Structure formats: structure tokens, C-alpha cells
Coordinates of C-alpha atoms in Angstrom, one line a residue:
Chain A
M15 CA 136.3 78.9 51.4
F16 CA 135.3 81.8 49.1
K17 CA 138.0 83.2 46.8
K18 CA 136.5 86.6 46.3
V19 CA 133.8 88.1 48.5
V20 CA 132.3 91.4 47.5
I21 CA 130.4 93.5 50.1
F22 CA 128.3 96.5 49.1
G23 CA 128.1 98.7 52.2
V24 CA 130.9 98.1 54.7
G25 CA 129.3 99.5 57.8
L26 CA 128.2 97.6 61.0
I27 CA 126.4 94.8 59.2
G28 CA 128.7 94.3 56.2
G29 CA 131.9 95.0 58.1
S30 CA 131.0 92.5 60.9
F31 CA 130.2 89.9 58.2
A32 CA 133.7 90.5 56.7
L33 CA 135.5 90.2 60.0
A34 CA 133.6 87.1 61.1
L35 CA 134.1 85.3 57.7
R36 CA 137.8 86.1 57.7
R37 CA 138.2 85.0 61.3
A38 CA 136.6 81.7 60.3
G39 CA 139.1 81.3 57.5
Q40 CA 136.4 81.3 54.9
A41 CA 137.4 84.3 52.8
D42 CA 140.5 84.7 50.7
H43 CA 140.0 88.2 49.5
I44 CA 137.3 90.7 50.5
V45 CA 136.4 93.7 48.3
G46 CA 134.3 96.6 49.6
V47 CA 132.1 98.7 47.4
G48 CA 130.1 101.8 48.5
R49 CA 129.2 105.4 47.8
S50 CA 131.5 106.9 50.4
L51 CA 135.2 106.5 49.5
V52 CA 136.2 107.9 52.9
S53 CA 134.2 105.2 54.7
L54 CA 135.6 102.5 52.4
E55 CA 139.2 103.6 53.0
R56 CA 138.5 103.5 56.7
A57 CA 137.1 99.9 56.4
R58 CA 140.4 99.0 54.7
E59 CA 142.5 100.6 57.4
L60 CA 140.6 98.7 60.0
G61 CA 141.2 95.4 58.2
L62 CA 137.6 94.7 57.4
I63 CA 138.3 94.6 53.6
D64 CA 141.4 94.0 51.4
T65 CA 140.4 96.2 48.5
V66 CA 138.3 99.2 47.9
A67 CA 136.3 99.3 44.6
T68 CA 134.2 102.0 43.1
D69 CA 133.2 100.3 39.9
P70 CA 130.6 97.6 40.6
A71 CA 131.3 95.8 37.3
A72 CA 135.0 95.4 38.0
A73 CA 134.3 94.6 41.7
V74 CA 132.1 91.5 41.0
E75 CA 134.4 90.1 38.3
G76 CA 135.4 86.6 39.5
A77 CA 133.5 87.0 42.8
D78 CA 131.9 83.8 44.2
L79 CA 129.9 85.6 47.0
I80 CA 128.3 89.0 47.0
L81 CA 126.6 90.5 50.0
L82 CA 124.3 93.6 49.8
A83 CA 124.6 95.5 53.1
A84 CA 123.7 98.9 51.9
P85 CA 120.3 100.6 52.6
V86 CA 117.5 98.4 51.3
A87 CA 116.2 101.2 49.0
Q88 CA 119.5 100.8 46.9
T89 CA 118.9 97.1 46.2
E90 CA 117.5 97.4 42.7
T91 CA 120.2 100.0 41.6
I92 CA 123.0 97.9 42.9
L93 CA 121.7 94.6 41.4
A94 CA 121.1 96.3 38.0
S95 CA 124.6 97.6 38.0
I96 CA 126.2 94.2 38.5
A97 CA 123.7 91.9 36.7
P98 CA 125.5 92.0 33.3
Y99 CA 128.9 91.2 34.9
L100 CA 127.9 88.3 37.3
N101 CA 129.8 85.1 37.0
P102 CA 127.1 82.4 36.5
Q103 CA 128.3 80.6 39.6
A104 CA 128.3 83.7 41.8
I105 CA 125.8 83.8 44.6
V106 CA 124.3 87.1 45.7
T107 CA 122.7 87.5 49.1
D108 CA 121.6 90.5 51.3
A109 CA 121.1 91.6 54.8
G110 CA 117.9 93.7 54.5
S111 CA 115.3 93.7 57.3
T112 CA 112.4 93.5 54.9
K113 CA 112.2 90.7 52.3
G114 CA 109.1 91.1 50.0
D115 CA 110.4 94.4 48.6
V116 CA 113.9 93.2 48.3
V117 CA 112.8 90.1 46.3
A118 CA 110.6 92.3 44.0
A119 CA 113.6 94.6 43.4
A120 CA 115.9 91.7 42.7
R121 CA 113.4 90.1 40.3
K122 CA 113.3 93.4 38.4
A123 CA 117.1 93.9 38.3
L124 CA 118.1 90.3 37.7
G125 CA 115.4 88.9 35.5
A126 CA 116.2 85.3 34.5
R127 CA 119.2 85.3 36.9
I128 CA 117.0 85.6 39.9
G129 CA 118.0 82.1 41.0
Q130 CA 121.4 83.5 41.9
F131 CA 119.9 85.7 44.6
V132 CA 119.4 84.1 48.0
P133 CA 117.7 86.6 50.3
A134 CA 118.6 86.7 54.0
H135 CA 118.1 88.8 57.2
P136 CA 120.6 88.7 60.1
I137 CA 118.8 89.6 63.3
A138 CA 121.7 91.4 65.0
G139 CA 122.7 95.0 65.6
R140 CA 124.0 97.6 68.0
E141 CA 123.5 101.3 68.5
Q142 CA 126.8 102.3 66.9
H143 CA 127.0 102.4 63.1
G144 CA 129.7 102.6 60.4
P145 CA 132.9 100.5 59.8
E146 CA 134.3 101.4 63.3
A147 CA 131.2 99.6 64.9
A148 CA 131.9 96.3 63.1
L149 CA 132.6 93.3 65.4
A150 CA 133.9 89.8 64.5
D151 CA 131.4 88.3 67.0
L152 CA 128.3 90.4 66.1
Y153 CA 126.5 87.3 64.7
E154 CA 127.6 84.9 67.5
G155 CA 124.5 83.0 68.6
K156 CA 122.2 85.3 66.6
K157 CA 119.5 84.3 64.2
V158 CA 119.8 84.7 60.4
V159 CA 116.6 84.1 58.5
I160 CA 117.0 82.8 55.0
T161 CA 114.0 83.4 52.8
A162 CA 114.9 81.1 49.9
L163 CA 113.1 81.6 46.5
P164 CA 111.7 78.8 44.4
E165 CA 114.3 79.6 41.8
N166 CA 117.3 79.1 44.2
A167 CA 119.4 75.9 43.9
A168 CA 119.5 74.0 47.1
R169 CA 123.3 74.0 47.1
D170 CA 123.4 77.9 46.8
V171 CA 121.0 78.3 49.7
E172 CA 123.3 75.9 51.7
T173 CA 126.4 78.0 50.7
V174 CA 124.8 81.1 52.1
A175 CA 123.7 79.2 55.3
A176 CA 127.2 77.9 55.7
A177 CA 128.7 81.4 55.4
W178 CA 126.5 82.7 58.2
R179 CA 127.1 79.6 60.3
A180 CA 130.8 80.3 59.9
C181 CA 130.1 83.7 61.4
G182 CA 128.5 82.0 64.4
A183 CA 124.9 82.5 63.4
I184 CA 122.0 80.1 63.8
I185 CA 120.0 79.6 60.5
H186 CA 116.2 79.9 60.4
R187 CA 114.1 79.6 57.2
L188 CA 110.9 81.4 56.4
S189 CA 109.2 82.4 53.1
P190 CA 109.6 86.1 52.3
Q191 CA 105.9 86.6 53.1
E192 CA 106.2 84.8 56.5
H193 CA 109.3 86.8 57.3
D194 CA 107.6 90.1 56.7
A195 CA 104.5 89.2 58.7
V196 CA 106.6 88.0 61.6
F197 CA 108.7 91.2 61.8
A198 CA 105.8 93.5 61.2
S199 CA 104.4 91.9 64.4
V200 CA 107.4 91.7 66.7
S201 CA 109.6 94.6 65.5
H202 CA 107.9 97.0 63.1
L203 CA 104.7 97.5 65.0
P204 CA 106.5 98.1 68.4
H205 CA 108.6 100.8 66.6
V206 CA 105.5 102.5 65.2
L207 CA 103.8 102.4 68.7
A208 CA 106.8 103.8 70.5
F209 CA 107.4 106.6 67.9
A210 CA 103.6 107.4 68.1
L211 CA 103.6 107.7 71.9
V212 CA 106.7 110.0 72.1
D213 CA 105.4 112.2 69.3
D214 CA 102.0 112.2 70.9
I215 CA 103.5 113.5 74.2
A216 CA 106.0 115.9 72.5
A217 CA 103.1 117.6 70.7
K218 CA 101.2 118.5 73.9
P219 CA 101.5 122.1 75.2
H220 CA 102.7 120.9 78.6
A221 CA 105.2 118.3 77.1
D222 CA 108.0 119.6 79.3
T223 CA 106.1 118.9 82.5
L224 CA 105.1 115.4 81.2
F225 CA 108.7 114.4 80.3
Q226 CA 109.9 115.6 83.7
Y227 CA 108.0 112.8 85.3
A228 CA 108.8 110.0 82.9
A229 CA 110.8 107.3 84.7
S230 CA 112.5 104.0 84.0
G231 CA 109.4 102.2 82.5
F232 CA 109.0 105.0 80.0
R233 CA 112.8 104.8 79.2
D234 CA 112.6 101.1 78.3
F235 CA 109.3 101.4 76.4
T236 CA 110.6 104.3 74.2
R237 CA 114.2 103.2 73.7
I238 CA 113.3 102.1 70.1
A239 CA 111.8 105.6 69.4
A240 CA 115.5 106.8 69.4
S241 CA 116.0 104.8 66.1
S242 CA 116.8 106.4 62.8
P243 CA 113.7 108.1 61.3
E244 CA 115.0 107.6 57.7
M245 CA 115.6 103.9 58.2
W246 CA 112.3 103.4 59.9
R247 CA 110.4 105.4 57.2
D248 CA 111.9 103.0 54.6
I249 CA 111.1 99.9 56.6
T250 CA 107.6 101.1 57.2
L251 CA 107.0 101.7 53.4
A252 CA 108.8 98.6 52.4
N253 CA 106.7 96.4 54.7
R254 CA 103.5 98.4 54.3
D255 CA 100.9 95.7 53.7
A256 CA 102.0 93.4 56.5
L257 CA 102.4 96.3 58.9
L258 CA 99.0 97.7 58.1
T259 CA 97.5 94.3 59.0
E260 CA 99.3 94.5 62.4
V261 CA 98.4 98.1 63.0
D262 CA 94.7 97.4 62.3
A263 CA 94.7 94.4 64.6
Y264 CA 96.3 96.5 67.3
L265 CA 93.7 99.3 66.9
V266 CA 90.9 96.7 67.4
Q267 CA 92.7 95.4 70.5
L268 CA 93.3 98.9 71.9
Q269 CA 89.7 99.9 71.2
A270 CA 88.5 96.8 73.1
I271 CA 90.7 97.7 76.1
R272 CA 89.4 101.3 75.9
E273 CA 85.9 100.0 76.3
M274 CA 87.0 97.9 79.4
I275 CA 88.4 101.0 80.9
A276 CA 85.4 103.1 80.1
N277 CA 83.2 100.4 81.7
S278 CA 85.5 99.9 84.7
D279 CA 85.6 96.2 83.8
G280 CA 88.3 95.1 86.3
P281 CA 88.1 91.3 85.6
A282 CA 88.5 91.8 81.8
L283 CA 91.4 94.2 82.3
E284 CA 93.1 91.9 84.7
Q285 CA 92.6 89.0 82.2
V286 CA 94.3 91.0 79.4
Y287 CA 97.2 92.1 81.7
A288 CA 97.7 88.6 83.1
S289 CA 97.8 87.0 79.7
A290 CA 100.3 89.5 78.6
R291 CA 102.4 89.2 81.8
D292 CA 102.4 85.4 81.5
A293 CA 103.4 85.4 77.8
R294 CA 106.1 88.0 78.5
Q295 CA 107.5 85.9 81.3
Q296 CA 107.4 82.7 79.3
W297 CA 109.1 84.5 76.4
A298 CA 111.8 86.0 78.6
A299 CA 112.5 82.6 80.3
A300 CA 112.9 80.9 76.9
I301 CA 115.2 83.6 75.6
E302 CA 117.4 83.3 78.7
A303 CA 117.5 79.5 78.5
A304 CA 118.6 79.8 74.8
E305 CA 121.2 82.4 75.7
R306 CA 122.6 80.1 78.4
K307 CA 122.7 77.3 75.9
N308 CA 124.5 79.4 73.2
G309 CA 126.7 81.3 75.6
Chain B
M6 CA 112.4 114.3 114.6
F7 CA 109.2 112.2 114.8
K8 CA 108.5 110.5 118.1
K9 CA 106.3 107.8 116.7
V10 CA 106.0 106.9 113.0
V11 CA 103.3 104.4 112.0
I12 CA 103.6 102.6 108.7
F13 CA 100.7 100.7 107.1
G14 CA 102.2 98.1 104.8
V15 CA 105.9 97.5 105.4
G16 CA 107.0 96.2 102.0
L17 CA 109.4 97.8 99.5
I18 CA 107.9 101.3 99.7
G19 CA 107.0 101.5 103.4
G20 CA 110.0 99.5 104.5
S21 CA 112.5 101.7 102.5
F22 CA 110.8 104.8 104.0
A23 CA 111.4 103.4 107.5
L24 CA 115.1 102.6 106.8
A25 CA 115.8 105.9 105.2
L26 CA 114.0 107.9 107.9
R27 CA 115.8 106.1 110.7
R28 CA 119.2 106.4 108.9
A29 CA 118.6 110.2 108.8
G30 CA 118.0 110.2 112.5
Q31 CA 114.4 111.4 112.1
A32 CA 112.4 108.6 113.7
D33 CA 112.5 107.6 117.4
H34 CA 110.1 104.7 117.2
I35 CA 108.6 103.0 114.1
V36 CA 105.5 100.9 114.3
G37 CA 104.4 98.6 111.4
V38 CA 100.8 97.6 110.8
G39 CA 99.5 95.2 108.2
R40 CA 97.4 92.2 107.2
S41 CA 100.2 89.7 107.2
L42 CA 101.7 89.0 110.7
V43 CA 104.5 86.9 109.1
S44 CA 105.5 89.8 106.9
L45 CA 105.4 92.3 109.8
E46 CA 107.5 90.0 112.0
R47 CA 110.0 89.7 109.1
A48 CA 110.1 93.5 108.9
R49 CA 110.9 93.7 112.6
E50 CA 113.7 91.0 112.3
L51 CA 115.1 93.0 109.4
G52 CA 115.2 96.2 111.6
L53 CA 112.7 98.1 109.4
I54 CA 110.3 98.6 112.3
D55 CA 110.6 98.5 116.1
T56 CA 107.1 97.2 116.9
V57 CA 104.5 95.1 115.2
A58 CA 100.9 96.3 115.6
T59 CA 97.6 94.5 114.6
D60 CA 95.2 97.0 116.2
P61 CA 95.1 100.2 114.1
A62 CA 93.5 102.2 117.0
A63 CA 96.3 101.3 119.4
A64 CA 99.0 101.7 116.7
V65 CA 98.1 105.4 116.0
E66 CA 97.8 106.4 119.6
G67 CA 100.4 109.2 120.2
A68 CA 101.7 108.9 116.6
D69 CA 102.9 112.1 114.9
L70 CA 103.4 110.7 111.4
I71 CA 101.4 108.0 109.7
L72 CA 102.3 106.6 106.2
L73 CA 99.9 104.5 104.2
A74 CA 102.0 102.2 102.0
A75 CA 99.4 99.4 101.6
P76 CA 97.6 98.8 98.2
V77 CA 95.6 101.9 97.3
A78 CA 92.3 100.0 97.3
Q79 CA 92.7 99.7 101.1
T80 CA 93.0 103.5 101.7
E81 CA 89.4 104.1 102.8
T82 CA 89.3 101.1 105.1
I83 CA 92.5 102.0 106.8
L84 CA 91.7 105.6 107.3
A85 CA 88.2 104.9 108.6
S86 CA 89.8 102.5 111.1
I87 CA 92.1 105.1 112.5
A88 CA 90.0 108.3 112.1
P89 CA 88.5 108.2 115.6
Y90 CA 91.8 107.7 117.3
L91 CA 94.0 110.2 115.5
N92 CA 95.8 112.7 117.5
P93 CA 94.8 116.2 116.2
Q94 CA 98.4 117.1 115.6
A95 CA 99.1 113.8 113.7
I96 CA 99.8 114.0 110.0
V97 CA 98.7 111.2 107.7
T98 CA 100.4 110.8 104.3
D99 CA 100.4 108.1 101.6
A100 CA 102.5 106.6 98.8
G101 CA 99.9 105.7 96.2
S102 CA 100.6 106.0 92.5
T103 CA 97.2 107.6 91.8
K104 CA 95.9 110.6 93.7
G105 CA 92.3 111.5 92.7
D106 CA 90.8 108.2 94.1
V107 CA 93.0 108.3 97.2
V108 CA 91.9 111.9 98.0
A109 CA 88.2 110.9 97.4
A110 CA 88.6 107.9 99.8
A111 CA 90.3 110.1 102.4
R112 CA 87.6 112.7 102.3
K113 CA 85.0 109.9 102.8
A114 CA 86.9 108.3 105.7
L115 CA 88.2 111.4 107.4
G116 CA 85.4 113.9 106.9
A117 CA 86.2 117.2 108.8
R118 CA 89.7 115.9 109.5
I119 CA 90.8 115.8 105.9
G120 CA 93.2 118.6 106.6
Q121 CA 95.4 116.1 108.4
F122 CA 95.9 114.0 105.2
V123 CA 98.8 115.2 102.9
P124 CA 98.7 113.0 99.8
A125 CA 102.1 112.1 98.1
H126 CA 103.6 109.8 95.5
P127 CA 107.2 108.7 95.7
I128 CA 108.4 107.9 92.1
A129 CA 110.7 105.0 93.0
G130 CA 110.6 101.2 92.8
R131 CA 112.4 98.1 91.9
E132 CA 111.3 94.7 90.6
Q133 CA 111.6 92.9 94.0
H134 CA 108.8 93.3 96.6
G135 CA 108.2 92.8 100.3
P136 CA 110.2 93.7 103.4
E137 CA 113.4 92.0 102.1
A138 CA 113.4 94.3 99.1
A139 CA 113.5 97.5 101.3
L140 CA 116.5 99.7 100.8
A141 CA 117.7 102.7 102.8
D142 CA 118.7 104.5 99.6
L143 CA 115.6 103.7 97.5
Y144 CA 114.5 107.3 97.4
E145 CA 118.0 108.9 97.0
G146 CA 117.7 111.4 94.1
K147 CA 114.2 110.3 93.3
K148 CA 111.1 112.5 93.0
V149 CA 108.3 112.6 95.5
V150 CA 105.2 114.5 94.2
I151 CA 103.2 116.1 97.0
T152 CA 99.6 116.8 95.9
A153 CA 98.5 119.1 98.7
L154 CA 94.8 119.8 99.5
P155 CA 93.3 123.2 100.1
E156 CA 92.6 122.0 103.7
N157 CA 96.2 121.2 104.4
A158 CA 98.1 123.5 106.8
A159 CA 101.3 124.7 105.1
R160 CA 103.4 123.5 108.0
D161 CA 102.0 120.0 107.7
V162 CA 102.8 119.9 104.0
E163 CA 106.3 121.1 104.9
T164 CA 106.6 118.4 107.5
V165 CA 105.8 115.6 104.9
A166 CA 108.3 117.3 102.5
A167 CA 111.0 117.4 105.1
A168 CA 110.5 113.7 105.9
W169 CA 110.9 112.8 102.3
R170 CA 113.9 115.1 101.9
A171 CA 115.5 113.3 104.8
C172 CA 115.1 110.1 102.8
G173 CA 117.1 111.8 100.0
A174 CA 114.1 112.6 97.7
I175 CA 113.5 115.7 95.6
I176 CA 110.1 117.3 96.3
H177 CA 107.8 118.3 93.4
R178 CA 104.3 119.7 93.8
L179 CA 101.2 119.1 91.6
S180 CA 97.5 119.2 92.2
P181 CA 95.9 115.7 92.5
Q182 CA 94.4 116.3 89.0
E183 CA 97.6 117.4 87.4
H184 CA 99.4 114.4 89.0
D185 CA 96.9 111.9 87.6
A186 CA 96.9 113.5 84.1
V187 CA 100.8 113.5 84.0
F188 CA 101.1 109.8 85.1
A189 CA 98.2 108.7 82.8
S190 CA 100.4 110.1 80.0
V191 CA 104.0 109.0 80.9
S192 CA 103.3 105.8 82.8
H193 CA 99.8 104.4 82.8
L194 CA 99.3 104.7 79.0
P195 CA 102.7 103.0 78.2
H196 CA 101.8 100.2 80.4
V197 CA 98.4 99.7 78.7
L198 CA 100.1 99.8 75.3
A199 CA 102.7 97.2 76.3
F200 CA 100.1 94.8 77.8
A201 CA 97.9 95.3 74.8
L202 CA 100.8 94.4 72.4
V203 CA 101.9 91.2 74.2
D204 CA 98.3 90.1 74.6
D205 CA 97.7 90.8 70.9
I206 CA 100.6 88.6 69.8
A207 CA 100.0 86.0 72.5
A208 CA 96.4 85.5 71.2
K209 CA 97.5 84.7 67.6
P210 CA 97.5 81.1 66.4
H211 CA 101.2 81.3 65.4
A212 CA 102.3 83.2 68.6
D213 CA 105.1 80.7 69.2
T214 CA 106.7 81.5 65.9
L215 CA 106.3 85.3 66.4
F216 CA 107.9 85.2 69.9
Q217 CA 110.8 83.2 68.5
Y218 CA 111.9 86.2 66.4
A219 CA 111.3 88.9 69.0
A220 CA 114.7 90.6 69.8
S221 CA 116.1 93.3 72.1
G222 CA 113.8 96.1 70.9
F223 CA 110.8 94.0 71.8
R224 CA 112.4 93.0 75.1
D225 CA 112.8 96.7 76.1
F226 CA 109.4 97.8 74.8
T227 CA 107.5 95.0 76.6
R228 CA 109.5 95.0 80.0
I229 CA 106.6 96.9 81.7
A230 CA 104.1 94.2 80.5
A231 CA 105.8 91.9 83.1
S232 CA 104.2 94.1 85.8
S233 CA 101.6 92.9 88.3
P234 CA 98.2 92.4 86.6
E235 CA 96.3 93.1 89.9
M236 CA 98.2 96.3 90.6
W237 CA 97.8 97.6 87.1
R238 CA 94.1 96.7 87.1
D239 CA 93.7 98.8 90.2
I240 CA 95.7 101.7 88.8
T241 CA 93.7 101.6 85.5
L242 CA 90.4 101.7 87.4
A243 CA 91.6 104.3 89.9
N244 CA 92.8 106.7 87.2
R245 CA 90.1 105.8 84.7
D246 CA 89.1 109.3 83.5
A247 CA 92.6 110.7 82.9
L248 CA 93.7 107.4 81.3
L249 CA 90.7 107.3 78.9
T250 CA 91.7 110.9 77.8
E251 CA 95.2 109.6 77.0
V252 CA 94.0 106.4 75.3
D253 CA 91.6 108.3 73.1
A254 CA 94.3 110.8 72.1
Y255 CA 96.7 107.9 71.3
L256 CA 94.0 106.2 69.2
V257 CA 93.6 109.4 67.1
Q258 CA 97.4 109.6 66.7
L259 CA 97.8 105.9 65.7
Q260 CA 94.8 106.1 63.3
A261 CA 96.6 109.1 61.7
I262 CA 99.8 107.2 61.3
R263 CA 97.8 104.2 60.0
E264 CA 96.6 106.5 57.1
M265 CA 100.2 107.7 56.5
I266 CA 101.2 104.1 56.1
A267 CA 98.2 103.2 53.9
N268 CA 99.0 106.2 51.7
S269 CA 102.8 105.4 51.6
D270 CA 103.3 109.0 52.8
G271 CA 107.1 108.8 53.5
P272 CA 107.6 112.5 54.3
A273 CA 104.8 112.5 56.9
L274 CA 106.0 109.3 58.5
E275 CA 109.5 110.6 58.7
Q276 CA 108.3 113.7 60.3
V277 CA 106.5 111.8 63.1
Y278 CA 109.5 109.5 63.6
A279 CA 112.0 112.4 63.6
S280 CA 109.9 114.4 66.1
A281 CA 109.8 111.4 68.4
R282 CA 113.5 110.6 68.0
D283 CA 114.4 114.2 68.8
A284 CA 112.1 114.4 71.8
R285 CA 113.4 111.1 73.1
Q286 CA 117.0 112.2 72.7
Q287 CA 116.4 115.5 74.5
W288 CA 114.6 113.7 77.3
A289 CA 117.4 111.2 77.7
A290 CA 120.0 113.8 77.7
A291 CA 118.2 115.9 80.4
I292 CA 117.7 112.8 82.5
E293 CA 121.4 111.9 82.3
A294 CA 122.4 115.4 83.1
A295 CA 120.1 115.4 86.2
E296 CA 121.5 112.0 87.3
R297 CA 125.1 113.3 87.0
K298 CA 124.1 116.3 89.1
N299 CA 122.4 114.2 91.8
G300 CA 124.8 111.3 91.6

């Protein structure tokens, strides 16, 4: 049970954490901090938080758990604003979708107190945003990746894991580097590819004709290209190195397939397509089996 | 009203055409022809066709409408087998998803009778295949692209259009070249990109770890990579030239984005992402408006 939980950014991610933790009986008092007072007041009306705070120093006084759920680019500023006032037993964690940059920002802002920061990434979301979108069961059966630092005490890592488990999540552990490489591959690269395709088509003189014939396959393939440009710009820059590695590998792969097409090499094309189809089907079957188990 | 309709390949596409045409009271007698007698008998049991035929010559005798709904690679063989027996008033059409190669095959097989062949492409489908998957309303509100030839008589093109309209479809017209360029862009390229991504990930030594963290964005993006490798090999080869143009344009686009990432050029990345997001949202809104109108 946490006596005082402080959440920076009470939108979908922070608000859902608040609801889930309270439902599990793990939070006595929850304080919301943020840049928009309107949004914080709304979060209080909705019962996500008990108190609204605008002064980070006062907010973290006596807090035992602090979650950063604001845009990742604010990490260093927020941590620098609370560093001098942190209780030595307080644990700080985050919900950012990149980890290398967050850890670097935390090291700068926290210095010798870096051990109090346990980085994490909940793999959950929905299309709606803001406090109204928060759900007590958003994390039910979802993965949370904890990317513990060498400086973290084992019991602090376990405390963060237990908080997320109380929200219904399943804990995974990776190093920050492993985390960023994995998500560059299965999330950030697909986003770049989908944005690239839609922009490529939109820039053509006969784009209207082209879009007119786009059907359900195009709809699914490009759904992620409807994501926030600002957020994905930040993720792209934050995970630049790992993403470049993935983009370069993909360019090599696509160039090879281009040559198969140019050479009308049917057997080679069929082999690539079949390997992809088989891997996709195995993946979908494993996901469905896991969902049945968790559901 | 057609007296005798002959359908080569009574699976999802041919079978749904048969059901829809009969429901509209436009077909007196429907004959199914194909390579699998089991499948044809099943189509007859299901009420898709009235008669099963194995001899193409006998099948087309007295026919006024002939639809090719077999794999596109069989076009030339089928047309050559029926050419000598075609009634001069008979109209032949097809349902292939590429048109340049189909027209070339038709010209070879039909020679001076090419005017009797009106090429078309219904933009409809579902994941299931075979006669059991056929639906009377598969084409309801869906597009059918007719790619008429200079040799076609206007009344024959109108007859094919009327048949598809009777099935509930909306008629569009493009030249075979326009058709192939459009679908290379909005359908064939996305399939190649999705196959390439999944194969790229599957070939990595730590593929299992990567797939473990793939979530809903990956699921949507790669749904089309679960498509038939044989069918997509054939489409890739059939539409090689138009597809190469699209792959090359995409490689240029992706290389440009790669440089933006390497240079940490946030404004340029945001511009690409925002242009894609806006185009995707406009497209989705237009599609939804059209569906409300047709629904």
C-alpha cells in the first residue's frame, strides 16, 4: 500500500494507472501534477486523483511512489524540479515508450540519486486521450517492461513490479538497450513505413484517384499512420540509433525484393512471402492463445 | 437476362457472382467449369450453379456471358480452349486483380475475337475461400473496375457493367494501364512492404523475443502479410513493371526519411508524419461517408 502516489501527467496512461491502483486498494492518496490546470481539475472530478498540485516540490513531499506519465521530452525538466525534494525512500518510475533517452535524462537530472529511478514502459493504449479516456482495466493482461538500472535496489524494482501487477499487468524485464532495439523493430519501424507510404501516395499528382481505390488491406496497413505526428517525431528522435539500424536493415531487405521483382524470380518471391505468412500466422496463433489464457 | 452464364472457377469470386446474378433474376441457367470436380459438385449442391461441366467447348456452347474467375495464370489456357467454340454474340469477362497481363493473354488466345473480351476487376473479397465462402451480397456497394479495350463494342461493355450493377456493385472505368498503376500503389506495394517487414523480423536470431512484444499496431500493419504467397507471387510477377515503379519511388522516400532520422531533423520528420496523418484521416472520412451513403 502506497501512502502518497504522485502522478505527473494525468491523461490516459497516468489516469488509468491511478484508477487501477486505487481499485486494487494499493493507494491511500493520489496527487496529480501537470501543466494544464483544467485537465487536472477534470481528473479530480472524474475521481482519478484526490488532489491537484502545481508545485512539484510540495507535491513530492512525503511521496513514496512517483510516476512520470507526461510526454517523454519533459522527463529531465520534471526530474530536475523534484530532485532536491525527494524523500530518500521515494521510488520514481515512468511510462515512456523509449528508454535509452529517458535513462540519460534521469542520470543528468538525478545525479547520485539515479538509483531511485526505476524505468518502465507499459505496452497499452487506446485511440482516445486525456483524463476522460482513462480506464481502470487498461493494463489488464498487458505487458509492462521494466528496464532496471545497475543502481536500482532489487526491492525498489520489485515495488514497481508489484504496483503494475496490482493494475493487472504482466511484468517483463529487458535492459534499456534491449528494450529500444525491440521496439524499434516491432513498433517504431512499422510506424515509419506506414507514414512513408501514405505521404508517398499523398504527394503524387493523382493522389485522389489512388486513394479512391484503396480498400481494407490499405486501411489496416495504414491505421498507425493516423498516429500523432508530434509524438512520433519525438519517439523517432529519442530512439534514433536503434531505429536507424532497423531502417537500414529494411532498406537492404526491400532492395533485395526489388531485384527479385526486376528479375521475375517467382520462387524467391514466394519464399519471402511464405516465410512472412508462416511467421505472421504463428505469431497471431501465439497471441490468441495468450489472450485466451489471460482472458 | 442472360440465358446461359458460364463461370470458370466457382470459388468465392465466381460463386458470389453466380448467387448475386441469380438473386437479381438476371441468369436463367448457370454452368460451372473448373479443374476440381469435387469443388464443382459442392458448388452445385450449394445452389451456386445449375450444371457442372468439364469440357470447356461444350460448356460455352450457346452461352451469352462467360466469366473467368480462376487464377489469373490460367487465363490464356482457358481462353484458348474456348475460342473456337464461342458464339459470336457471347461476351467474355474476367475478375483478375491485374489487367495488363490478362489483356495480353487474351489477345494471344482470342486473336481477332479480342473484341468479345471485356476485362474487369471486382474490388471485393473476404478471408475465406472456395464455394462455401460465396455470398450473394459480396459485391453490394463494392467497386468493379472495367478496363475496356478499344476493340470492345460499347453495348458489350454496358452489358458487363449491367451484370455487375445487378450484383450491387458500383462501376468505375480505367484503362488497363491506369488500373495496374493504381493497384500497384494502393494494394500491391503495401503487400510487398508488409511481407518484407515480417520476413525481415522472422530472419533475425532473436525473432522470438521481437514477436513477443509486437502489439496491436503491428497486428494491423501486418494483417496483409497473412495473404496467400502463391497468389501474391503471381500478382507481383503479373504487375511487375508498375510495381517496380512504386517500389523504386518508395525506396527513394524511405531513404529520404532515413536521412532525416540520421540528421535528427525533427521538423522534416514531423512534416512527413503530419502530411501522412492528414491524408489518412481525410481518406478514412471519405470512405466512411461513402459507406454511410451506400449502406
